[in-house]
Each structure stands twice: as C-alpha cells, then as structure tokens.
C-alpha cells in the first residue's frame, strides 16, 4: 500500500494484475485499472472478484489466443454474484456484488502467434459484438504479441500507435513490460548477485527505450 500511495501522491494512476482474490479489498482504493491474466480469465473466482470491484477490469485472451474465454469473463463480471469471500473487516462472509460494467478485452497473443494486427483486432471485435460487449480494447505488447522477445515490444507498440493514428480509436490502451534496465535474470540462491533494475520474471524493455517510444507516441498522436 505504501508504494501505491506514493505513486498516487505523484498524480500517477496505478494499474495491477490481481492474482490473489483476497488482495483487491486491500488495494482497490489505490488502483485505477486491473488486469485478469490469461491463465485466470477462465477462473470463476476471478470473475466474481472482477464483479465486486469498482475499477475497470481487462480480461486477457487465453493462452491459446482465443477470444471467447475472455468474452465470457467480461460477460460474467458485469452480472451480480453472491459468493463466500473476505469482507472489509477481514472476516469471511457472503459477498454480494453489483456487477462491473467496465470489463473489456486485452489482446496478448497466444500459442498460435500475435494478435495485435488490425485483422486480429477486427476478429476480436466480432466476438465482442456477438455478446453485446464493449468493442474498445487494450493490447499487450509483450507475451505472445512479442513472441516473448522483449526487443520486439517497441515494434508492436509502434504498430499499435500507428493504427490508432490512422483512425482506430477503439484501441484505448497498450501495455509494455518495462523496467529500469532491459532483459531479465534468474533469481538464484544468493540475491546479492542480482543486477539492480533487471527483471527476475519476464524480460523487459529498459527505461531509456520506454521513455523514447512514449514520447514518440505522444508526438504521433498529438
């Protein structure tokens, strides 16, 4: 909470992926946007959680690249639910939700390849339209869309910004995996050997490249 509070105090909104369904009740007042990951989009527990919070929630497409699972998640989250969870006082109770009208799709690619191109985005919107769901979406520049190569993220980012500049205002956001320094490293037995500012999970673009492409996007869309 302290880190999120400091970010908020700077006037910068914070976004998180909620993995543990207990966590949102402790953090949702400090978070402006939430992601449900590709491996949890199908989880009923996470759909109920999304239904309970008053924050826009992005459901990532499944790891196989299909859109249907995420569309089903968006549909489930906008409905009311009753389930056993943790209340504001930390005690187990029955929670009743109002539903979340701000669910949307996040495209992150899949096992069959990227889905950030205009044709794939069009196919995703067809699935959303069939469910009478919001066709505006966010695109993840990493994971399947970069073939897990962090150096490809800027190329994906630039393609998406160009699509928006050419008139596709339904692309309402992009995601980057970014850190202070580029690449990734393994977490071994001795943490003192770790290089500062380098991811220990997914490989990231460094801050210099992040700053460069964000400024380019601002100039392109401005």
mmCIF file with all atom_site columns, N, CA and C in Angstrom, residues 141-194:
data_model
loop_
_atom_site.group_PDB
_atom_site.id
_atom_site.type_symbol
_atom_site.label_atom_id
_atom_site.label_alt_id
_atom_site.label_comp_id
_atom_site.label_asym_id
_atom_site.label_entity_id
_atom_site.label_seq_id
_atom_site.pdbx_PDB_ins_code
_atom_site.Cartn_x
_atom_site.Cartn_y
_atom_site.Cartn_z
_atom_site.occupancy
_atom_site.B_iso_or_equiv
_atom_site.pdbx_formal_charge
_atom_site.auth_seq_id
_atom_site.auth_comp_id
_atom_site.auth_asym_id
_atom_site.auth_atom_id
_atom_site.pdbx_PDB_model_num
ATOM 1   N N  . UNK A 1 141 ? 1.780   -5.482  -25.501 1.00 0.00 ? 141 UNK A N  1
ATOM 2   C CA . UNK A 1 141 ? 2.884   -5.550  -26.463 1.00 0.00 ? 141 UNK A CA 1
ATOM 3   C C  . UNK A 1 141 ? 3.847   -6.700  -26.178 1.00 0.00 ? 141 UNK A C  1
ATOM 4   N N  . UNK A 1 142 ? 3.673   -7.362  -25.043 1.00 0.00 ? 142 UNK A N  1
ATOM 5   C CA . UNK A 1 142 ? 4.580   -8.428  -24.639 1.00 0.00 ? 142 UNK A CA 1
ATOM 6   C C  . UNK A 1 142 ? 3.932   -9.791  -24.858 1.00 0.00 ? 142 UNK A C  1
ATOM 7   N N  . UNK A 1 143 ? 4.416   -10.792 -24.133 1.00 0.00 ? 143 UNK A N  1
ATOM 8   C CA . UNK A 1 143 ? 3.887   -12.158 -24.180 1.00 0.00 ? 143 UNK A CA 1
ATOM 9   C C  . UNK A 1 143 ? 3.805   -12.675 -25.622 1.00 0.00 ? 143 UNK A C  1
ATOM 10  N N  . UNK A 1 144 ? 2.656   -13.218 -26.019 1.00 0.00 ? 144 UNK A N  1
ATOM 11  C CA . UNK A 1 144 ? 2.547   -13.788 -27.356 1.00 0.00 ? 144 UNK A CA 1
ATOM 12  C C  . UNK A 1 144 ? 2.672   -12.769 -28.467 1.00 0.00 ? 144 UNK A C  1
ATOM 13  N N  . UNK A 1 145 ? 2.383   -11.506 -28.174 1.00 0.00 ? 145 UNK A N  1
ATOM 14  C CA . UNK A 1 145 ? 2.468   -10.479 -29.218 1.00 0.00 ? 145 UNK A CA 1
ATOM 15  C C  . UNK A 1 145 ? 3.901   -10.088 -29.553 1.00 0.00 ? 145 UNK A C  1
ATOM 16  N N  . UNK A 1 146 ? 4.835   -10.390 -28.671 1.00 0.00 ? 146 UNK A N  1
ATOM 17  C CA . UNK A 1 146 ? 6.249   -10.135 -28.960 1.00 0.00 ? 146 UNK A CA 1
ATOM 18  C C  . UNK A 1 146 ? 7.026   -11.438 -29.115 1.00 0.00 ? 146 UNK A C  1
ATOM 19  N N  . UNK A 1 147 ? 6.285   -12.560 -29.122 1.00 0.00 ? 147 UNK A N  1
ATOM 20  C CA . UNK A 1 147 ? 6.930   -13.882 -29.120 1.00 0.00 ? 147 UNK A CA 1
ATOM 21  C C  . UNK A 1 147 ? 7.923   -14.005 -27.966 1.00 0.00 ? 147 UNK A C  1
ATOM 22  N N  . UNK A 1 148 ? 7.575   -13.344 -26.861 1.00 0.00 ? 148 UNK A N  1
ATOM 23  C CA . UNK A 1 148 ? 8.373   -13.354 -25.628 1.00 0.00 ? 148 UNK A CA 1
ATOM 24  C C  . UNK A 1 148 ? 9.790   -12.815 -25.840 1.00 0.00 ? 148 UNK A C  1
ATOM 25  N N  . UNK A 1 149 ? 9.944   -11.963 -26.841 1.00 0.00 ? 149 UNK A N  1
ATOM 26  C CA . UNK A 1 149 ? 11.221  -11.296 -27.116 1.00 0.00 ? 149 UNK A CA 1
ATOM 27  C C  . UNK A 1 149 ? 11.039  -9.823  -26.759 1.00 0.00 ? 149 UNK A C  1
ATOM 28  N N  . UNK A 1 150 ? 11.641  -9.389  -25.660 1.00 0.00 ? 150 UNK A N  1
ATOM 29  C CA . UNK A 1 150 ? 11.394  -8.023  -25.182 1.00 0.00 ? 150 UNK A CA 1
ATOM 30  C C  . UNK A 1 150 ? 11.833  -6.965  -26.185 1.00 0.00 ? 150 UNK A C  1
ATOM 31  N N  . UNK A 1 151 ? 12.787  -7.296  -27.049 1.00 0.00 ? 151 UNK A N  1
ATOM 32  C CA . UNK A 1 151 ? 13.253  -6.317  -28.028 1.00 0.00 ? 151 UNK A CA 1
ATOM 33  C C  . UNK A 1 151 ? 12.223  -6.070  -29.130 1.00 0.00 ? 151 UNK A C  1
ATOM 34  N N  . UNK A 1 152 ? 11.227  -6.934  -29.233 1.00 0.00 ? 152 UNK A N  1
ATOM 35  C CA . UNK A 1 152 ? 10.159  -6.740  -30.219 1.00 0.00 ? 152 UNK A CA 1
ATOM 36  C C  . UNK A 1 152 ? 9.019   -5.869  -29.672 1.00 0.00 ? 152 UNK A C  1
ATOM 37  N N  . UNK A 1 153 ? 8.991   -5.649  -28.381 1.00 0.00 ? 153 UNK A N  1
ATOM 38  C CA . UNK A 1 153 ? 7.898   -4.857  -27.807 1.00 0.00 ? 153 UNK A CA 1
ATOM 39  C C  . UNK A 1 153 ? 7.770   -3.469  -28.437 1.00 0.00 ? 153 UNK A C  1
ATOM 40  N N  . UNK A 1 154 ? 8.864   -2.727  -28.628 1.00 0.00 ? 154 UNK A N  1
ATOM 41  C CA . UNK A 1 154 ? 8.729   -1.409  -29.260 1.00 0.00 ? 154 UNK A CA 1
ATOM 42  C C  . UNK A 1 154 ? 8.128   -1.477  -30.663 1.00 0.00 ? 154 UNK A C  1
ATOM 43  N N  . UNK A 1 155 ? 8.425   -2.535  -31.419 1.00 0.00 ? 155 UNK A N  1
ATOM 44  C CA . UNK A 1 155 ? 7.856   -2.681  -32.764 1.00 0.00 ? 155 UNK A CA 1
ATOM 45  C C  . UNK A 1 155 ? 6.344   -2.858  -32.693 1.00 0.00 ? 155 UNK A C  1
ATOM 46  N N  . UNK A 1 156 ? 5.896   -3.675  -31.736 1.00 0.00 ? 156 UNK A N  1
ATOM 47  C CA . UNK A 1 156 ? 4.459   -3.882  -31.547 1.00 0.00 ? 156 UNK A CA 1
ATOM 48  C C  . UNK A 1 156 ? 3.805   -2.577  -31.107 1.00 0.00 ? 156 UNK A C  1
ATOM 49  N N  . UNK A 1 157 ? 4.434   -1.897  -30.171 1.00 0.00 ? 157 UNK A N  1
ATOM 50  C CA . UNK A 1 157 ? 3.926   -0.620  -29.659 1.00 0.00 ? 157 UNK A CA 1
ATOM 51  C C  . UNK A 1 157 ? 3.750   0.389   -30.792 1.00 0.00 ? 157 UNK A C  1
ATOM 52  N N  . UNK A 1 158 ? 4.777   0.529   -31.621 1.00 0.00 ? 158 UNK A N  1
ATOM 53  C CA . UNK A 1 158 ? 4.722   1.499   -32.715 1.00 0.00 ? 158 UNK A CA 1
ATOM 54  C C  . UNK A 1 158 ? 3.636   1.142   -33.728 1.00 0.00 ? 158 UNK A C  1
ATOM 55  N N  . UNK A 1 159 ? 3.443   -0.149  -33.979 1.00 0.00 ? 159 UNK A N  1
ATOM 56  C CA . UNK A 1 159 ? 2.391   -0.585  -34.895 1.00 0.00 ? 159 UNK A CA 1
ATOM 57  C C  . UNK A 1 159 ? 1.021   -0.191  -34.355 1.00 0.00 ? 159 UNK A C  1
ATOM 58  N N  . UNK A 1 160 ? 0.807   -0.401  -33.062 1.00 0.00 ? 160 UNK A N  1
ATOM 59  C CA . UNK A 1 160 ? -0.487  -0.084  -32.451 1.00 0.00 ? 160 UNK A CA 1
ATOM 60  C C  . UNK A 1 160 ? -0.758  1.416   -32.432 1.00 0.00 ? 160 UNK A C  1
ATOM 61  N N  . UNK A 1 161 ? 0.267   2.194   -32.128 1.00 0.00 ? 161 UNK A N  1
ATOM 62  C CA . UNK A 1 161 ? 0.101   3.650   -32.127 1.00 0.00 ? 161 UNK A CA 1
ATOM 63  C C  . UNK A 1 161 ? -0.218  4.134   -33.542 1.00 0.00 ? 161 UNK A C  1
ATOM 64  N N  . UNK A 1 162 ? 0.414   3.527   -34.528 1.00 0.00 ? 162 UNK A N  1
ATOM 65  C CA . UNK A 1 162 ? 0.130   3.888   -35.920 1.00 0.00 ? 162 UNK A CA 1
ATOM 66  C C  . UNK A 1 162 ? -1.304  3.537   -36.294 1.00 0.00 ? 162 UNK A C  1
ATOM 67  N N  . UNK A 1 163 ? -1.794  2.379   -35.827 1.00 0.00 ? 163 UNK A N  1
ATOM 68  C CA . UNK A 1 163 ? -3.185  2.009   -36.095 1.00 0.00 ? 163 UNK A CA 1
ATOM 69  C C  . UNK A 1 163 ? -4.146  3.037   -35.503 1.00 0.00 ? 163 UNK A C  1
ATOM 70  N N  . UNK A 1 164 ? -3.845  3.479   -34.295 1.00 0.00 ? 164 UNK A N  1
ATOM 71  C CA . UNK A 1 164 ? -4.722  4.485   -33.676 1.00 0.00 ? 164 UNK A CA 1
ATOM 72  C C  . UNK A 1 164 ? -4.623  5.816   -34.419 1.00 0.00 ? 164 UNK A C  1
ATOM 73  N N  . UNK A 1 165 ? -3.411  6.197   -34.794 1.00 0.00 ? 165 UNK A N  1
ATOM 74  C CA . UNK A 1 165 ? -3.230  7.456   -35.518 1.00 0.00 ? 165 UNK A CA 1
ATOM 75  C C  . UNK A 1 165 ? -3.966  7.443   -36.854 1.00 0.00 ? 165 UNK A C  1
ATOM 76  N N  . UNK A 1 166 ? -4.129  6.248   -37.423 1.00 0.00 ? 166 UNK A N  1
ATOM 77  C CA . UNK A 1 166 ? -4.830  6.113   -38.706 1.00 0.00 ? 166 UNK A CA 1
ATOM 78  C C  . UNK A 1 166 ? -6.340  6.008   -38.545 1.00 0.00 ? 166 UNK A C  1
ATOM 79  N N  . UNK A 1 167 ? -6.816  6.105   -37.298 1.00 0.00 ? 167 UNK A N  1
ATOM 80  C CA . UNK A 1 167 ? -8.262  6.184   -37.095 1.00 0.00 ? 167 UNK A CA 1
ATOM 81  C C  . UNK A 1 167 ? -8.896  5.147   -36.200 1.00 0.00 ? 167 UNK A C  1
ATOM 82  N N  . UNK A 1 168 ? -8.139  4.143   -35.752 1.00 0.00 ? 168 UNK A N  1
ATOM 83  C CA . UNK A 1 168 ? -8.736  3.122   -34.886 1.00 0.00 ? 168 UNK A CA 1
ATOM 84  C C  . UNK A 1 168 ? -8.697  3.592   -33.435 1.00 0.00 ? 168 UNK A C  1
ATOM 85  N N  . UNK A 1 169 ? -9.652  4.444   -33.076 1.00 0.00 ? 169 UNK A N  1
ATOM 86  C CA . UNK A 1 169 ? -9.705  4.973   -31.713 1.00 0.00 ? 169 UNK A CA 1
ATOM 87  C C  . UNK A 1 169 ? -10.275 3.960   -30.726 1.00 0.00 ? 169 UNK A C  1
ATOM 88  N N  . UNK A 1 170 ? -10.659 2.783   -31.223 1.00 0.00 ? 170 UNK A N  1
ATOM 89  C CA . UNK A 1 170 ? -11.114 1.718   -30.334 1.00 0.00 ? 170 UNK A CA 1
ATOM 90  C C  . UNK A 1 170 ? -9.972  1.022   -29.619 1.00 0.00 ? 170 UNK A C  1
ATOM 91  N N  . UNK A 1 171 ? -8.730  1.286   -30.044 1.00 0.00 ? 171 UNK A N  1
ATOM 92  C CA . UNK A 1 171 ? -7.565  0.833   -29.275 1.00 0.00 ? 171 UNK A CA 1
ATOM 93  C C  . UNK A 1 171 ? -7.353  1.873   -28.183 1.00 0.00 ? 171 UNK A C  1
ATOM 94  N N  . UNK A 1 172 ? -7.788  1.563   -26.971 1.00 0.00 ? 172 UNK A N  1
ATOM 95  C CA . UNK A 1 172 ? -7.803  2.578   -25.908 1.00 0.00 ? 172 UNK A CA 1
ATOM 96  C C  . UNK A 1 172 ? -6.613  2.472   -24.962 1.00 0.00 ? 172 UNK A C  1
ATOM 97  N N  . UNK A 1 173 ? -5.767  1.478   -25.156 1.00 0.00 ? 173 UNK A N  1
ATOM 98  C CA . UNK A 1 173 ? -4.600  1.364   -24.292 1.00 0.00 ? 173 UNK A CA 1
ATOM 99  C C  . UNK A 1 173 ? -3.633  0.317   -24.799 1.00 0.00 ? 173 UNK A C  1
ATOM 100 N N  . UNK A 1 174 ? -2.372  0.472   -24.405 1.00 0.00 ? 174 UNK A N  1
ATOM 101 C CA . UNK A 1 174 ? -1.350  -0.530  -24.701 1.00 0.00 ? 174 UNK A CA 1
ATOM 102 C C  . UNK A 1 174 ? -0.589  -0.829  -23.413 1.00 0.00 ? 174 UNK A C  1
ATOM 103 N N  . UNK A 1 175 ? -0.061  -2.031  -23.338 1.00 0.00 ? 175 UNK A N  1
ATOM 104 C CA . UNK A 1 175 ? 0.718   -2.454  -22.178 1.00 0.00 ? 175 UNK A CA 1
ATOM 105 C C  . UNK A 1 175 ? 2.141   -2.782  -22.610 1.00 0.00 ? 175 UNK A C  1
ATOM 106 N N  . UNK A 1 176 ? 3.102   -2.356  -21.799 1.00 0.00 ? 176 UNK A N  1
ATOM 107 C CA . UNK A 1 176 ? 4.510   -2.690  -22.001 1.00 0.00 ? 176 UNK A CA 1
ATOM 108 C C  . UNK A 1 176 ? 5.043   -3.368  -20.745 1.00 0.00 ? 176 UNK A C  1
ATOM 109 N N  . UNK A 1 177 ? 5.934   -4.337  -20.922 1.00 0.00 ? 177 UNK A N  1
ATOM 110 C CA . UNK A 1 177 ? 6.686   -4.858  -19.781 1.00 0.00 ? 177 UNK A CA 1
ATOM 111 C C  . UNK A 1 177 ? 8.010   -4.110  -19.764 1.00 0.00 ? 177 UNK A C  1
ATOM 112 N N  . UNK A 1 178 ? 8.134   -3.216  -18.787 1.00 0.00 ? 178 UNK A N  1
ATOM 113 C CA . UNK A 1 178 ? 9.246   -2.277  -18.743 1.00 0.00 ? 178 UNK A CA 1
ATOM 114 C C  . UNK A 1 178 ? 9.891   -2.300  -17.359 1.00 0.00 ? 178 UNK A C  1
ATOM 115 N N  . UNK A 1 179 ? 11.187  -2.072  -17.323 1.00 0.00 ? 179 UNK A N  1
ATOM 116 C CA . UNK A 1 179 ? 11.902  -1.984  -16.051 1.00 0.00 ? 179 UNK A CA 1
ATOM 117 C C  . UNK A 1 179 ? 12.999  -0.937  -16.200 1.00 0.00 ? 179 UNK A C  1
ATOM 118 N N  . UNK A 1 180 ? 13.796  -0.760  -15.167 1.00 0.00 ? 180 UNK A N  1
ATOM 119 C CA . UNK A 1 180 ? 14.859  0.243   -15.226 1.00 0.00 ? 180 UNK A CA 1
ATOM 120 C C  . UNK A 1 180 ? 15.887  -0.142  -16.288 1.00 0.00 ? 180 UNK A C  1
ATOM 121 N N  . UNK A 1 181 ? 16.301  -1.401  -16.261 1.00 0.00 ? 181 UNK A N  1
ATOM 122 C CA . UNK A 1 181 ? 17.267  -1.905  -17.237 1.00 0.00 ? 181 UNK A CA 1
ATOM 123 C C  . UNK A 1 181 ? 16.645  -3.048  -18.040 1.00 0.00 ? 181 UNK A C  1
ATOM 124 N N  . UNK A 1 182 ? 17.096  -3.243  -19.283 1.00 0.00 ? 182 UNK A N  1
ATOM 125 C CA . UNK A 1 182 ? 16.454  -4.240  -20.147 1.00 0.00 ? 182 UNK A CA 1
ATOM 126 C C  . UNK A 1 182 ? 16.837  -5.677  -19.810 1.00 0.00 ? 182 UNK A C  1
ATOM 127 N N  . UNK A 1 183 ? 16.020  -6.599  -20.343 1.00 0.00 ? 183 UNK A N  1
ATOM 128 C CA . UNK A 1 183 ? 16.322  -8.017  -20.205 1.00 0.00 ? 183 UNK A CA 1
ATOM 129 C C  . UNK A 1 183 ? 15.724  -8.643  -18.963 1.00 0.00 ? 183 UNK A C  1
ATOM 130 N N  . UNK A 1 184 ? 16.294  -9.779  -18.567 1.00 0.00 ? 184 UNK A N  1
ATOM 131 C CA . UNK A 1 184 ? 15.846  -10.485 -17.366 1.00 0.00 ? 184 UNK A CA 1
ATOM 132 C C  . UNK A 1 184 ? 17.020  -11.250 -16.781 1.00 0.00 ? 184 UNK A C  1
ATOM 133 N N  . UNK A 1 185 ? 16.826  -11.750 -15.571 1.00 0.00 ? 185 UNK A N  1
ATOM 134 C CA . UNK A 1 185 ? 17.868  -12.523 -14.902 1.00 0.00 ? 185 UNK A CA 1
ATOM 135 C C  . UNK A 1 185 ? 17.220  -13.571 -14.011 1.00 0.00 ? 185 UNK A C  1
ATOM 136 N N  . UNK A 1 186 ? 17.971  -14.626 -13.715 1.00 0.00 ? 186 UNK A N  1
ATOM 137 C CA . UNK A 1 186 ? 17.473  -15.688 -12.857 1.00 0.00 ? 186 UNK A CA 1
ATOM 138 C C  . UNK A 1 186 ? 17.683  -15.314 -11.388 1.00 0.00 ? 186 UNK A C  1
ATOM 139 N N  . UNK A 1 187 ? 16.707  -15.669 -10.560 1.00 0.00 ? 187 UNK A N  1
ATOM 140 C CA . UNK A 1 187 ? 16.834  -15.490 -9.117  1.00 0.00 ? 187 UNK A CA 1
ATOM 141 C C  . UNK A 1 187 ? 17.475  -16.746 -8.548  1.00 0.00 ? 187 UNK A C  1
ATOM 142 N N  . UNK A 1 188 ? 18.756  -16.646 -8.173  1.00 0.00 ? 188 UNK A N  1
ATOM 143 C CA . UNK A 1 188 ? 19.479  -17.790 -7.637  1.00 0.00 ? 188 UNK A CA 1
ATOM 144 C C  . UNK A 1 188 ? 19.446  -17.838 -6.119  1.00 0.00 ? 188 UNK A C  1
ATOM 145 N N  . UNK A 1 189 ? 20.332  -18.633 -5.560  1.00 0.00 ? 189 UNK A N  1
ATOM 146 C CA . UNK A 1 189 ? 20.371  -18.813 -4.103  1.00 0.00 ? 189 UNK A CA 1
ATOM 147 C C  . UNK A 1 189 ? 20.899  -17.578 -3.386  1.00 0.00 ? 189 UNK A C  1
ATOM 148 N N  . UNK A 1 190 ? 21.691  -16.754 -4.088  1.00 0.00 ? 190 UNK A N  1
ATOM 149 C CA . UNK A 1 190 ? 22.299  -15.574 -3.469  1.00 0.00 ? 190 UNK A CA 1
ATOM 150 C C  . UNK A 1 190 ? 21.733  -14.304 -4.115  1.00 0.00 ? 190 UNK A C  1
ATOM 151 N N  . UNK A 1 191 ? 20.747  -13.670 -3.481  1.00 0.00 ? 191 UNK A N  1
ATOM 152 C CA . UNK A 1 191 ? 20.139  -12.463 -4.065  1.00 0.00 ? 191 UNK A CA 1
ATOM 153 C C  . UNK A 1 191 ? 21.111  -11.304 -4.241  1.00 0.00 ? 191 UNK A C  1
ATOM 154 N N  . UNK A 1 192 ? 22.233  -11.327 -3.510  1.00 0.00 ? 192 UNK A N  1
ATOM 155 C CA . UNK A 1 192 ? 23.186  -10.215 -3.609  1.00 0.00 ? 192 UNK A CA 1
ATOM 156 C C  . UNK A 1 192 ? 23.860  -10.155 -4.977  1.00 0.00 ? 192 UNK A C  1
ATOM 157 N N  . UNK A 1 193 ? 23.756  -11.226 -5.750  1.00 0.00 ? 193 UNK A N  1
ATOM 158 C CA . UNK A 1 193 ? 24.373  -11.240 -7.079  1.00 0.00 ? 193 UNK A CA 1
ATOM 159 C C  . UNK A 1 193 ? 23.464  -10.645 -8.150  1.00 0.00 ? 193 UNK A C  1
ATOM 160 N N  . UNK A 1 194 ? 22.240  -10.302 -7.783  1.00 0.00 ? 194 UNK A N  1
ATOM 161 C CA . UNK A 1 194 ? 21.302  -9.766  -8.765  1.00 0.00 ? 194 UNK A CA 1
ATOM 162 C C  . UNK A 1 194 ? 21.722  -8.378  -9.237  1.00 0.00 ? 194 UNK A C  1
#
